[in-house]
Coordinates of C-alpha atoms and ligand atoms in Angstrom, one line a residue:
X1434 CA 1.3 2.1 1.2
X1435 CA -0.5 -1.2 0.7
X1436 CA -2.0 -1.7 -2.8
X1437 CA -4.7 -4.1 -1.4
X1438 CA -6.7 -4.2 1.8
X1439 CA -4.9 -6.2 4.6
X1440 CA -6.5 -9.5 5.5
X1441 CA -6.3 -9.5 9.3
X1442 CA -8.7 -12.3 10.0
X1443 CA -9.0 -15.4 7.9
X1444 CA -11.8 -17.0 10.0
X1445 CA -14.8 -17.9 7.9
X1446 CA -13.3 -16.5 4.6
X1447 CA -14.5 -18.6 1.7
X1448 CA -11.5 -19.3 -0.6
X1449 CA -11.4 -21.2 -3.9
X1450 CA -8.0 -22.6 -4.9
X1451 CA -7.5 -24.1 -8.3
X1452 CA -4.7 -26.7 -8.7
X1453 CA -4.9 -27.7 -5.1
X1454 CA -4.3 -31.4 -5.3
X1455 CA -0.5 -31.1 -5.0
X1456 CA 2.4 -28.7 -4.4
X1457 CA 1.8 -25.0 -3.6
X1458 CA -2.0 -25.2 -3.9
X1459 CA -2.3 -28.2 -1.5
X1460 CA 0.0 -26.5 1.0
X1461 CA -2.1 -23.3 0.8
X1462 CA -5.3 -25.2 1.3
X1463 CA -3.9 -26.9 4.4
X1464 CA -2.5 -23.7 5.9
X1465 CA -5.7 -21.6 5.2
X1466 CA -7.8 -24.3 6.8
X1467 CA -5.6 -24.2 9.9
X1468 CA -6.2 -20.5 10.3
X1469 CA -10.0 -20.8 10.0
X1470 CA -10.8 -20.3 6.4
X1471 CA -13.3 -22.4 4.4
X1472 CA -11.4 -23.8 1.4
X1473 CA -12.8 -25.1 -1.9
X1474 CA -10.2 -27.0 -3.8
X1475 CA -10.1 -27.8 -7.5
X1476 CA -8.0 -30.0 -9.8
X1477 CA -8.7 -32.5 -12.5
X1478 CA -8.0 -35.3 -10.1
X1479 CA -10.6 -35.9 -7.4
X1480 CA -9.0 -35.5 -3.9
X1481 CA -10.3 -36.4 -0.5
X1482 CA -9.7 -33.9 2.2
X1483 CA -10.6 -34.8 5.7
X1484 CA -11.0 -31.3 7.2
X1485 CA -14.6 -30.3 8.0
X1486 CA -14.3 -26.8 6.3
X1487 CA -13.2 -28.1 3.0
X1488 CA -15.0 -29.0 -0.2
X1489 CA -13.5 -30.4 -3.5
X1490 CA -14.9 -29.6 -6.9
X1491 CA -13.2 -31.6 -9.7
X1492 CA -12.7 -29.4 -12.8
X1493 CA -10.4 -28.8 -15.7
X1494 CA -9.7 -25.0 -15.9
X1495 CA -8.9 -25.3 -19.7
X1496 CA -12.5 -26.4 -20.3
X1497 CA -15.0 -23.6 -19.9
X1498 CA -17.9 -26.0 -19.5
X1499 CA -16.2 -27.8 -16.7
X1500 CA -15.4 -24.5 -14.9
X1501 CA -19.0 -23.3 -15.4
X1502 CA -20.3 -26.4 -13.7
X1503 CA -17.8 -26.0 -10.9
X1504 CA -18.9 -22.4 -10.5
X1505 CA -22.5 -23.4 -10.3
X1506 CA -21.8 -26.0 -7.6
X1507 CA -19.8 -23.5 -5.6
X1508 CA -22.6 -20.9 -5.9
X1509 CA -25.2 -23.3 -4.7
X1510 CA -23.1 -24.5 -1.8
X1511 CA -21.4 -21.2 -0.7
X1512 CA -23.1 -18.3 -2.5
X1513 CA -20.2 -15.9 -2.9
X1514 CA -16.4 -16.0 -2.4
X1515 CA -13.9 -13.9 -0.5
X1516 CA -10.9 -15.0 -2.4
X1517 CA -10.0 -16.9 -5.6
X1518 CA -6.5 -18.2 -6.0
X1519 CA -5.9 -19.2 -9.7
X1520 CA -3.0 -21.5 -9.1
X1521 CA -3.4 -24.4 -11.6
X1522 CA -0.5 -24.6 -13.9
X1523 CA 1.9 -26.9 -15.6
X1524 CA 5.5 -26.9 -16.8
X1525 CA 7.5 -28.7 -19.4
X1526 CA 11.2 -27.7 -20.0
X1527 CA 11.6 -26.8 -23.7
X1528 CA 14.4 -25.3 -25.8
X1529 CA 14.2 -23.5 -29.1
X1530 CA 15.9 -26.2 -31.1
X1531 CA 13.3 -28.8 -30.1
X1532 CA 9.9 -27.1 -29.9
X1533 CA 7.1 -29.5 -29.3
X1534 CA 4.2 -27.4 -30.7
X1535 CA 1.5 -29.7 -29.3
X1536 CA 3.0 -29.6 -25.8
X1537 CA 3.5 -25.8 -26.1
X1538 CA -0.2 -25.4 -26.9
X1539 CA -1.1 -27.4 -23.8
X1540 CA 1.1 -25.3 -21.6
X1541 CA -0.5 -22.1 -23.0
X1542 CA -3.9 -23.6 -22.5
X1543 CA -3.3 -24.6 -18.9
X1544 CA -1.2 -21.7 -17.7
X1545 CA -2.8 -18.8 -19.6
X1546 CA -6.2 -19.7 -21.0
X1547 CA -7.0 -21.8 -17.9
X1548 CA -6.3 -18.8 -15.7
X1549 CA -8.3 -16.4 -17.8
X1550 CA -11.2 -18.9 -17.7
X1551 CA -10.9 -19.1 -13.9
X1552 CA -11.0 -15.4 -13.6
X1553 CA -13.9 -15.0 -16.0
X1554 CA -16.0 -17.6 -14.1
X1555 CA -14.7 -16.8 -10.7
X1556 CA -15.5 -13.1 -10.9
X1557 CA -19.2 -13.9 -11.1
X1558 CA -18.9 -15.4 -7.5
X1559 CA -16.7 -12.8 -6.0
X1560 CA -17.9 -10.5 -3.1
X1561 CA -17.7 -6.8 -3.9
X1562 CA -14.6 -6.5 -1.8
X1563 CA -13.3 -10.0 -2.6
X1564 CA -9.8 -10.8 -3.9
X1565 CA -8.4 -12.6 -6.9
X1566 CA -4.8 -14.0 -6.9
X1567 CA -2.9 -15.1 -9.9
X1568 CA 0.0 -17.5 -9.5
X1569 CA 2.5 -16.4 -12.2
X1570 CA 6.3 -16.9 -11.6
X1571 CA 9.6 -15.0 -11.6
X1572 CA 10.2 -17.0 -14.8
X1573 CA 7.9 -14.5 -16.4
X1574 CA 10.3 -11.5 -15.6
X1575 CA 12.7 -12.2 -18.5
X1576 CA 13.5 -15.0 -21.0
X1577 CA 15.3 -18.0 -19.4
X1578 CA 16.8 -21.2 -21.0
X1579 CA 14.4 -24.2 -20.8
X1580 CA 11.5 -21.9 -20.0
X1581 CA 10.7 -21.2 -23.6
X1582 CA 7.0 -21.6 -23.3
X1583 CA 6.5 -21.7 -19.6
X1584 CA 8.2 -18.3 -19.2
X1585 CA 6.1 -16.8 -22.0
X1586 CA 2.8 -17.9 -20.3
X1587 CA 4.0 -16.5 -17.0
X1588 CA 5.1 -13.2 -18.5
X1589 CA 1.6 -13.0 -20.0
X1590 CA 0.1 -13.7 -16.6
X1591 CA 2.1 -10.9 -15.0
X1592 CA 0.8 -8.4 -17.6
X1593 CA -2.7 -9.9 -17.3
X1594 CA -2.7 -9.4 -13.5
X1595 CA -1.4 -5.8 -13.7
X1596 CA -4.3 -5.0 -15.9
X1597 CA -6.7 -6.9 -13.6
X1598 CA -5.5 -4.6 -10.8
X1599 CA -6.0 -1.5 -12.9
X1600 CA -9.6 -2.6 -13.8
X1601 CA -10.7 -4.2 -10.6
X1602 CA -9.1 -2.3 -7.7
X1603 CA -11.1 0.9 -8.4
X1604 CA -14.2 -1.3 -8.1
X1605 CA -13.2 -2.4 -4.6
X1606 CA -11.6 -5.8 -5.4
X1607 CA -8.2 -7.0 -4.2
X1608 CA -5.8 -8.3 -6.9
X1609 CA -2.6 -10.2 -6.0
X1610 CA 0.3 -11.2 -8.3
X1611 CA 2.1 -14.2 -6.9
X1612 CA 5.6 -14.7 -8.3
X1613 CA 7.3 -17.7 -6.6
X1614 CA 11.0 -18.6 -7.2
X1615 CA 11.7 -22.3 -7.1
X1616 CA 9.4 -24.5 -5.0
X1617 CA 9.9 -28.3 -4.6
X1618 CA 6.8 -29.8 -6.2
X1619 CA 5.9 -32.3 -8.9
X1620 CA 6.1 -29.4 -11.4
X1621 CA 9.7 -28.5 -10.6
X1622 CA 10.8 -32.2 -10.3
X1623 CA 10.9 -32.1 -14.1
X1624 CA 13.7 -29.4 -14.1
X1625 CA 16.9 -30.9 -15.5
X1626 CA 19.2 -28.6 -13.3
X1627 CA 19.9 -27.8 -9.7
X1628 CA 17.4 -25.2 -8.6
X1629 CA 18.8 -22.2 -6.6
X1630 CA 17.1 -21.2 -3.3
X1631 CA 14.6 -24.1 -3.6
X1632 CA 11.9 -23.9 -0.9
X1633 CA 9.2 -26.2 0.3
X1634 CA 5.5 -25.8 -0.7
X1635 CA 4.7 -25.0 3.0
X1636 CA 7.3 -22.1 3.0
X1637 CA 5.7 -20.9 -0.3
X1638 CA 2.2 -21.0 1.2
X1639 CA 3.3 -19.2 4.3
X1640 CA 4.9 -16.4 2.2
X1641 CA 1.7 -16.1 0.1
X1642 CA -0.6 -15.8 3.2
X1643 CA 1.8 -13.3 4.8
X1644 CA 1.8 -11.2 1.6
X1645 CA -2.0 -11.1 1.6
X1646 CA -2.1 -10.3 5.3
X1647 CA 0.1 -7.3 4.5
X1648 CA -2.1 -6.2 1.5
X1649 CA 0.8 -6.6 -1.0
X1650 CA 0.1 -6.6 -4.8
X1651 CA 3.2 -8.5 -5.9
X1652 CA 4.0 -11.4 -3.5
X1653 CA 7.4 -12.8 -4.4
X1654 CA 9.6 -15.2 -2.6
X1655 CA 12.1 -16.4 -1.4
X1656 CA 13.5 -12.8 -1.4
X1657 CA 17.1 -14.0 -1.5
X1658 CA 16.3 -15.3 -5.0
X1659 CA 13.5 -13.0 -6.2
X1660 CA 15.4 -9.7 -5.5
X1661 CA 18.3 -11.0 -7.6
X1662 CA 15.8 -11.9 -10.4
X1663 CA 14.2 -8.4 -10.1
X1664 CA 17.7 -6.8 -10.4
X1665 CA 18.3 -8.8 -13.6
X1666 CA 15.2 -7.1 -15.1
X1667 CA 17.0 -3.8 -15.2
X1668 CA 20.1 -5.0 -17.1
X1669 CA 20.5 -4.0 -20.8
X1670 CA 20.0 -7.0 -23.2
X1671 CA 23.8 -7.4 -23.9
X1672 CA 24.6 -7.8 -20.2
X1673 CA 21.6 -9.9 -19.5
X1674 CA 22.2 -12.4 -22.3
X1675 CA 25.9 -12.7 -21.4
X1676 CA 25.2 -13.2 -17.7
X1677 CA 22.5 -15.8 -18.3
X1678 CA 24.6 -17.8 -20.7
X1679 CA 27.5 -17.6 -18.2
X1680 CA 25.5 -18.4 -15.1
X1681 CA 23.4 -21.3 -16.4
X1682 CA 25.9 -22.7 -18.9
X1683 CA 22.9 -23.0 -21.4
Ligands
NAP241 N1 7.0 -25.0 -8.1 C1 7.6 -23.9 -8.5 O1 8.8 -23.7 -8.3 C2 6.8 -22.8 -9.0 C3 7.4 -21.6 -9.3 C4 6.7 -20.5 -9.8 C5 5.4 -20.6 -10.1 N2 4.8 -21.9 -9.9 C6 3.4 -22.0 -10.2 O2 2.6 -22.4 -9.1 C7 1.5 -23.1 -9.5 C8 1.4 -24.4 -8.8 O3 2.5 -25.2 -9.2 P1 3.1 -26.3 -8.3 O4 4.6 -26.2 -8.4 O5 2.5 -26.4 -7.0 O6 2.8 -27.6 -9.2 P2 2.0 -29.0 -9.0 O7 2.3 -29.5 -7.7 O8 2.3 -29.8 -10.2 O9 0.5 -28.5 -9.0 C9 -0.2 -28.1 -10.1 C10 -1.7 -28.2 -9.8 O10 -2.5 -27.8 -10.9 C11 -3.5 -28.7 -11.2 N3 -3.8 -28.6 -12.6 C12 -3.0 -28.8 -13.7 N4 -3.7 -28.6 -14.8 C13 -4.9 -28.3 -14.5 C14 -6.1 -28.1 -15.2 N5 -6.1 -28.0 -16.5 N6 -7.3 -27.8 -14.5 C15 -7.3 -27.9 -13.1 N7 -6.2 -28.1 -12.4 C16 -5.0 -28.4 -13.1 C17 -2.8 -30.1 -10.8 O11 -3.8 -31.1 -10.5 P3 -4.4 -32.1 -11.6 O12 -3.2 -32.6 -12.4 O13 -5.1 -33.2 -10.8 O14 -5.3 -31.3 -12.4 C18 -2.2 -29.7 -9.5 O15 -3.1 -29.6 -8.5 C19 1.6 -23.2 -11.0 O16 0.8 -22.2 -11.6 C20 3.0 -23.0 -11.3 O17 3.3 -22.5 -12.6 C21 5.4 -22.9 -9.4

Protein backbone atom coordinates (compact mmCIF):
# COMPACT_ATOMS: atom_id res chain seq x y z
CA UNK A 1 0.00 0.00 0.00
CA UNK A 2 1.36 3.45 -0.93
CA UNK A 3 1.59 5.90 1.98
CA UNK A 4 1.24 8.89 -0.38
CA UNK A 5 -0.78 9.57 -3.52
CA UNK A 6 1.13 8.53 -6.67
CA UNK A 7 2.24 11.42 -8.88
CA UNK A 8 1.47 10.15 -12.34
CA UNK A 9 1.73 13.42 -14.26
CA UNK A 10 4.32 16.09 -13.49
CA UNK A 11 3.12 18.53 -16.19
CA UNK A 12 2.38 21.98 -14.76
CA UNK A 13 3.16 20.92 -11.15
CA UNK A 14 4.65 23.90 -9.30
CA UNK A 15 7.61 22.72 -7.22
CA UNK A 16 9.89 24.67 -4.86
CA UNK A 17 13.32 23.18 -4.23
CA UNK A 18 15.67 24.66 -1.63
CA UNK A 19 19.40 24.10 -2.06
CA UNK A 20 19.03 23.81 -5.81
CA UNK A 21 22.22 25.59 -6.94
CA UNK A 22 24.37 22.42 -6.94
CA UNK A 23 24.29 18.67 -6.34
CA UNK A 24 21.06 16.76 -5.78
CA UNK A 25 18.84 19.87 -5.79
CA UNK A 26 20.21 21.12 -9.12
CA UNK A 27 19.81 17.66 -10.70
CA UNK A 28 16.25 17.42 -9.39
CA UNK A 29 15.42 20.85 -10.83
CA UNK A 30 16.77 19.84 -14.27
CA UNK A 31 14.93 16.52 -14.35
CA UNK A 32 11.62 17.93 -13.09
CA UNK A 33 11.79 20.68 -15.73
CA UNK A 34 12.40 18.01 -18.37
CA UNK A 35 9.20 16.18 -17.40
CA UNK A 36 7.05 19.31 -17.53
CA UNK A 37 7.12 20.74 -14.00
CA UNK A 38 7.47 24.43 -13.14
CA UNK A 39 10.43 24.69 -10.79
CA UNK A 40 11.27 27.41 -8.28
CA UNK A 41 14.85 27.07 -7.08
CA UNK A 42 16.38 28.58 -3.96
CA UNK A 43 19.86 28.90 -2.55
CA UNK A 44 21.94 31.67 -0.97
CA UNK A 45 23.83 32.02 -4.25
CA UNK A 46 21.88 33.57 -7.10
CA UNK A 47 21.78 31.22 -10.09
CA UNK A 48 20.73 31.67 -13.69
CA UNK A 49 18.61 28.94 -15.21
CA UNK A 50 17.83 29.13 -18.85
CA UNK A 51 14.64 27.02 -18.94
CA UNK A 52 11.40 28.98 -19.47
CA UNK A 53 9.56 27.18 -16.65
CA UNK A 54 11.97 28.04 -13.91
CA UNK A 55 12.28 30.88 -11.44
CA UNK A 56 15.02 31.50 -8.85
CA UNK A 57 14.45 33.03 -5.43
CA UNK A 58 17.65 33.71 -3.55
CA UNK A 59 17.18 32.98 0.14
CA UNK A 60 18.93 31.72 3.24
CA UNK A 61 16.79 29.05 4.92
CA UNK A 62 18.40 29.74 8.30
CA UNK A 63 16.99 33.29 8.23
CA UNK A 64 13.24 33.41 8.80
CA UNK A 65 13.02 36.94 7.33
CA UNK A 66 14.77 35.81 4.15
CA UNK A 67 12.43 32.82 3.82
CA UNK A 68 9.36 34.97 4.50
CA UNK A 69 10.40 37.30 1.67
CA UNK A 70 10.96 34.32 -0.65
CA UNK A 71 7.54 32.93 0.31
CA UNK A 72 5.94 36.27 -0.49
CA UNK A 73 7.62 36.42 -3.92
CA UNK A 74 6.56 32.85 -4.73
CA UNK A 75 2.99 33.57 -3.61
CA UNK A 76 2.68 36.65 -5.80
CA UNK A 77 4.19 34.87 -8.81
CA UNK A 78 2.64 31.39 -8.52
CA UNK A 79 -0.08 31.44 -5.85
CA UNK A 80 0.13 27.95 -4.41
CA UNK A 81 2.57 25.04 -4.65
CA UNK A 82 2.12 21.36 -5.47
CA UNK A 83 5.36 20.25 -3.86
CA UNK A 84 8.13 21.62 -1.64
CA UNK A 85 11.46 19.82 -1.49
CA UNK A 86 13.43 20.95 1.58
CA UNK A 87 16.84 19.91 0.35
CA UNK A 88 19.26 22.66 1.50
CA UNK A 89 21.92 21.22 3.73
CA UNK A 90 25.57 21.22 4.66
CA UNK A 91 28.13 18.81 6.01
CA UNK A 92 31.41 19.10 7.86
CA UNK A 93 33.12 15.89 8.99
CA UNK A 94 33.72 16.09 12.75
CA UNK A 95 34.95 13.73 15.44
CA UNK A 96 34.32 13.81 19.17
CA UNK A 97 37.92 14.63 20.13
CA UNK A 98 37.81 17.85 18.08
CA UNK A 99 34.35 19.37 18.33
CA UNK A 100 34.13 22.77 16.67
CA UNK A 101 31.11 24.16 18.53
CA UNK A 102 30.66 27.12 16.18
CA UNK A 103 30.68 24.92 13.09
CA UNK A 104 28.40 22.42 14.84
CA UNK A 105 25.87 25.19 15.53
CA UNK A 106 26.01 26.22 11.85
CA UNK A 107 25.29 22.64 10.77
CA UNK A 108 22.33 22.39 13.15
CA UNK A 109 21.13 25.75 11.88
CA UNK A 110 21.32 24.81 8.20
CA UNK A 111 20.21 21.18 8.33
CA UNK A 112 17.63 21.24 11.11
CA UNK A 113 16.46 24.80 11.82
CA UNK A 114 16.62 25.74 8.12
CA UNK A 115 14.44 22.76 7.21
CA UNK A 116 11.92 23.50 9.96
CA UNK A 117 11.83 27.15 8.78
CA UNK A 118 11.23 25.98 5.21
CA UNK A 119 8.32 23.79 6.28
CA UNK A 120 6.83 26.52 8.48
CA UNK A 121 6.89 29.07 5.62
CA UNK A 122 6.25 26.59 2.80
CA UNK A 123 3.10 25.11 4.35
CA UNK A 124 1.37 28.47 3.96
CA UNK A 125 1.78 28.06 0.18
CA UNK A 126 0.91 24.39 -0.16
CA UNK A 127 -2.22 23.23 -2.00
CA UNK A 128 -4.60 21.12 0.16
CA UNK A 129 -3.29 17.92 -1.48
CA UNK A 130 0.26 19.24 -1.98
CA UNK A 131 3.38 17.43 -0.85
CA UNK A 132 6.38 18.21 1.30
CA UNK A 133 9.64 16.32 0.99
CA UNK A 134 12.47 16.43 3.50
CA UNK A 135 15.97 15.43 2.42
CA UNK A 136 17.51 13.66 5.42
CA UNK A 137 20.13 10.90 5.01
CA UNK A 138 20.90 7.29 5.89
CA UNK A 139 23.56 8.95 8.11
CA UNK A 140 20.62 9.65 10.42
CA UNK A 141 19.83 5.96 10.96
CA UNK A 142 22.58 5.35 13.55
CA UNK A 143 25.78 7.01 14.80
CA UNK A 144 28.72 6.93 12.37
CA UNK A 145 32.33 8.15 12.74
CA UNK A 146 32.95 11.65 11.22
CA UNK A 147 29.19 12.25 11.16
CA UNK A 148 29.07 13.48 14.76
CA UNK A 149 26.91 16.55 14.10
CA UNK A 150 25.70 15.87 10.54
CA UNK A 151 24.26 12.49 11.56
CA UNK A 152 22.54 14.02 14.58
CA UNK A 153 20.82 16.66 12.41
CA UNK A 154 19.69 14.00 9.93
CA UNK A 155 18.40 11.70 12.71
CA UNK A 156 16.37 14.66 13.95
CA UNK A 157 15.02 15.24 10.43
CA UNK A 158 13.93 11.60 10.12
CA UNK A 159 11.98 11.92 13.37
CA UNK A 160 10.62 15.33 12.27
CA UNK A 161 9.40 13.94 8.94
CA UNK A 162 7.72 10.93 10.57
CA UNK A 163 5.79 13.34 12.77
CA UNK A 164 5.01 15.59 9.79
CA UNK A 165 3.45 12.55 8.13
CA UNK A 166 1.38 11.75 11.22
CA UNK A 167 0.14 15.35 11.39
CA UNK A 168 -0.29 16.22 7.71
CA UNK A 169 -1.31 13.00 5.91
CA UNK A 170 -4.75 12.90 7.60
CA UNK A 171 -5.27 16.45 6.30
CA UNK A 172 -4.64 15.31 2.70
CA UNK A 173 -0.99 16.28 2.26
CA UNK A 174 1.78 14.01 0.94
CA UNK A 175 4.93 13.75 3.05
CA UNK A 176 8.16 12.21 1.77
CA UNK A 177 11.28 11.23 3.71
CA UNK A 178 14.27 11.15 1.37
CA UNK A 179 17.26 9.20 2.66
CA UNK A 180 20.13 9.14 0.15
CA UNK A 181 23.27 7.08 0.54
CA UNK A 182 26.47 8.64 -0.88
CA UNK A 183 25.99 11.02 -3.83
CA UNK A 184 28.94 12.77 -5.51
CA UNK A 185 28.39 16.49 -4.83
CA UNK A 186 30.36 19.41 -3.34
CA UNK A 187 28.98 18.27 0.05
CA UNK A 188 30.51 14.78 -0.06
CA UNK A 189 33.72 15.98 -1.73
CA UNK A 190 34.67 16.93 1.86
CA UNK A 191 34.58 13.31 3.06
CA UNK A 192 38.05 12.05 3.96
CA UNK A 193 37.30 8.41 2.97
CA UNK A 194 36.30 6.33 -0.05
CA UNK A 195 32.53 6.38 -0.21
CA UNK A 196 30.84 3.04 -0.89
CA UNK A 197 28.14 2.78 -3.59
CA UNK A 198 28.70 6.42 -4.63
CA UNK A 199 26.16 7.59 -7.23
CA UNK A 200 25.77 10.73 -9.35
CA UNK A 201 23.32 13.58 -8.55
CA UNK A 202 21.35 12.60 -11.67
CA UNK A 203 20.93 9.03 -10.40
CA UNK A 204 19.80 10.43 -7.04
CA UNK A 205 17.27 12.78 -8.67
CA UNK A 206 15.90 9.91 -10.79
CA UNK A 207 15.41 7.75 -7.67
CA UNK A 208 13.63 10.60 -5.85
CA UNK A 209 11.23 11.24 -8.73
CA UNK A 210 10.56 7.50 -9.11
CA UNK A 211 9.81 7.18 -5.38
CA UNK A 212 7.31 10.04 -5.56
CA UNK A 213 5.75 8.57 -8.68
CA UNK A 214 5.19 5.37 -6.65
CA UNK A 215 3.79 7.30 -3.68
CA UNK A 216 6.46 6.05 -1.27
CA UNK A 217 6.96 7.66 2.15
CA UNK A 218 10.63 6.79 2.61
CA UNK A 219 12.62 7.13 -0.59
CA UNK A 220 16.07 5.64 -0.04
CA UNK A 221 18.80 4.87 -2.55
CA UNK A 222 20.94 3.30 -3.85
CA UNK A 223 19.27 0.16 -2.52
CA UNK A 224 22.49 -1.91 -2.58
CA UNK A 225 23.79 0.42 0.14
CA UNK A 226 20.65 1.60 1.95
CA UNK A 227 19.30 -1.93 2.56
CA UNK A 228 22.63 -2.74 4.25
CA UNK A 229 22.35 0.45 6.36
CA UNK A 230 18.77 -0.49 7.28
CA UNK A 231 19.90 -3.97 8.35
CA UNK A 232 22.50 -2.36 10.66
CA UNK A 233 19.67 -0.54 12.45
CA UNK A 234 18.48 -3.84 13.90
CA UNK A 235 21.81 -4.90 15.43
CA UNK A 236 22.31 -4.71 19.20
CA UNK A 237 24.75 -1.94 20.24
CA UNK A 238 27.60 -4.35 21.05
CA UNK A 239 27.52 -5.85 17.53
CA UNK A 240 26.91 -2.49 15.85
CA UNK A 241 29.84 -0.68 17.52
CA UNK A 242 32.20 -3.62 16.82
CA UNK A 243 31.17 -3.82 13.16
CA UNK A 244 31.47 -0.07 12.54
CA UNK A 245 34.93 0.12 14.16
CA UNK A 246 36.05 -2.90 12.17
CA UNK A 247 34.44 -1.81 8.89
CA UNK A 248 35.56 1.83 8.89
CA UNK A 249 38.84 1.51 10.78
CA UNK A 250 37.73 4.62 12.74
N1 LIG B 1 25.57 14.09 -1.25
C1 LIG B 1 25.22 13.10 -0.47
O1 LIG B 1 25.85 12.01 -0.46
C2 LIG B 1 24.04 13.23 0.44
C3 LIG B 1 23.65 12.08 1.15
C4 LIG B 1 22.57 12.17 2.00
C5 LIG B 1 21.88 13.36 2.12
N2 LIG B 1 22.29 14.46 1.42
C6 LIG B 1 21.55 15.70 1.59
O2 LIG B 1 21.12 16.17 0.34
C7 LIG B 1 20.95 17.59 0.39
C8 LIG B 1 21.66 18.21 -0.79
O3 LIG B 1 23.03 17.96 -0.64
P1 LIG B 1 24.07 17.88 -1.84
O4 LIG B 1 24.90 16.68 -1.60
O5 LIG B 1 23.39 18.04 -3.14
O6 LIG B 1 24.98 19.13 -1.46
P2 LIG B 1 25.42 20.45 -2.22
O7 LIG B 1 25.71 20.18 -3.65
O8 LIG B 1 26.48 21.05 -1.37
O9 LIG B 1 24.09 21.34 -2.17
C9 LIG B 1 23.67 22.01 -1.02
C10 LIG B 1 22.70 23.09 -1.46
O10 LIG B 1 22.15 23.71 -0.30
C11 LIG B 1 22.27 25.13 -0.46
N3 LIG B 1 22.34 25.73 0.86
C12 LIG B 1 23.23 25.49 1.84
N4 LIG B 1 22.96 26.23 2.92
C13 LIG B 1 21.85 26.95 2.61
C14 LIG B 1 21.07 27.91 3.30
N5 LIG B 1 21.38 28.28 4.54
N6 LIG B 1 20.00 28.44 2.68
C15 LIG B 1 19.68 28.07 1.41
N7 LIG B 1 20.37 27.17 0.71
C16 LIG B 1 21.45 26.63 1.31
C17 LIG B 1 23.54 25.31 -1.30
O11 LIG B 1 23.58 26.54 -2.01
P3 LIG B 1 24.22 27.89 -1.41
O12 LIG B 1 25.54 27.50 -0.79
O13 LIG B 1 24.34 28.78 -2.60
O14 LIG B 1 23.25 28.41 -0.43
C18 LIG B 1 23.36 24.18 -2.29
O15 LIG B 1 22.48 24.57 -3.31
C19 LIG B 1 21.50 18.02 1.76
O16 LIG B 1 20.45 18.18 2.67
C20 LIG B 1 22.35 16.85 2.16
O17 LIG B 1 22.53 16.74 3.55
C21 LIG B 1 23.36 14.43 0.58
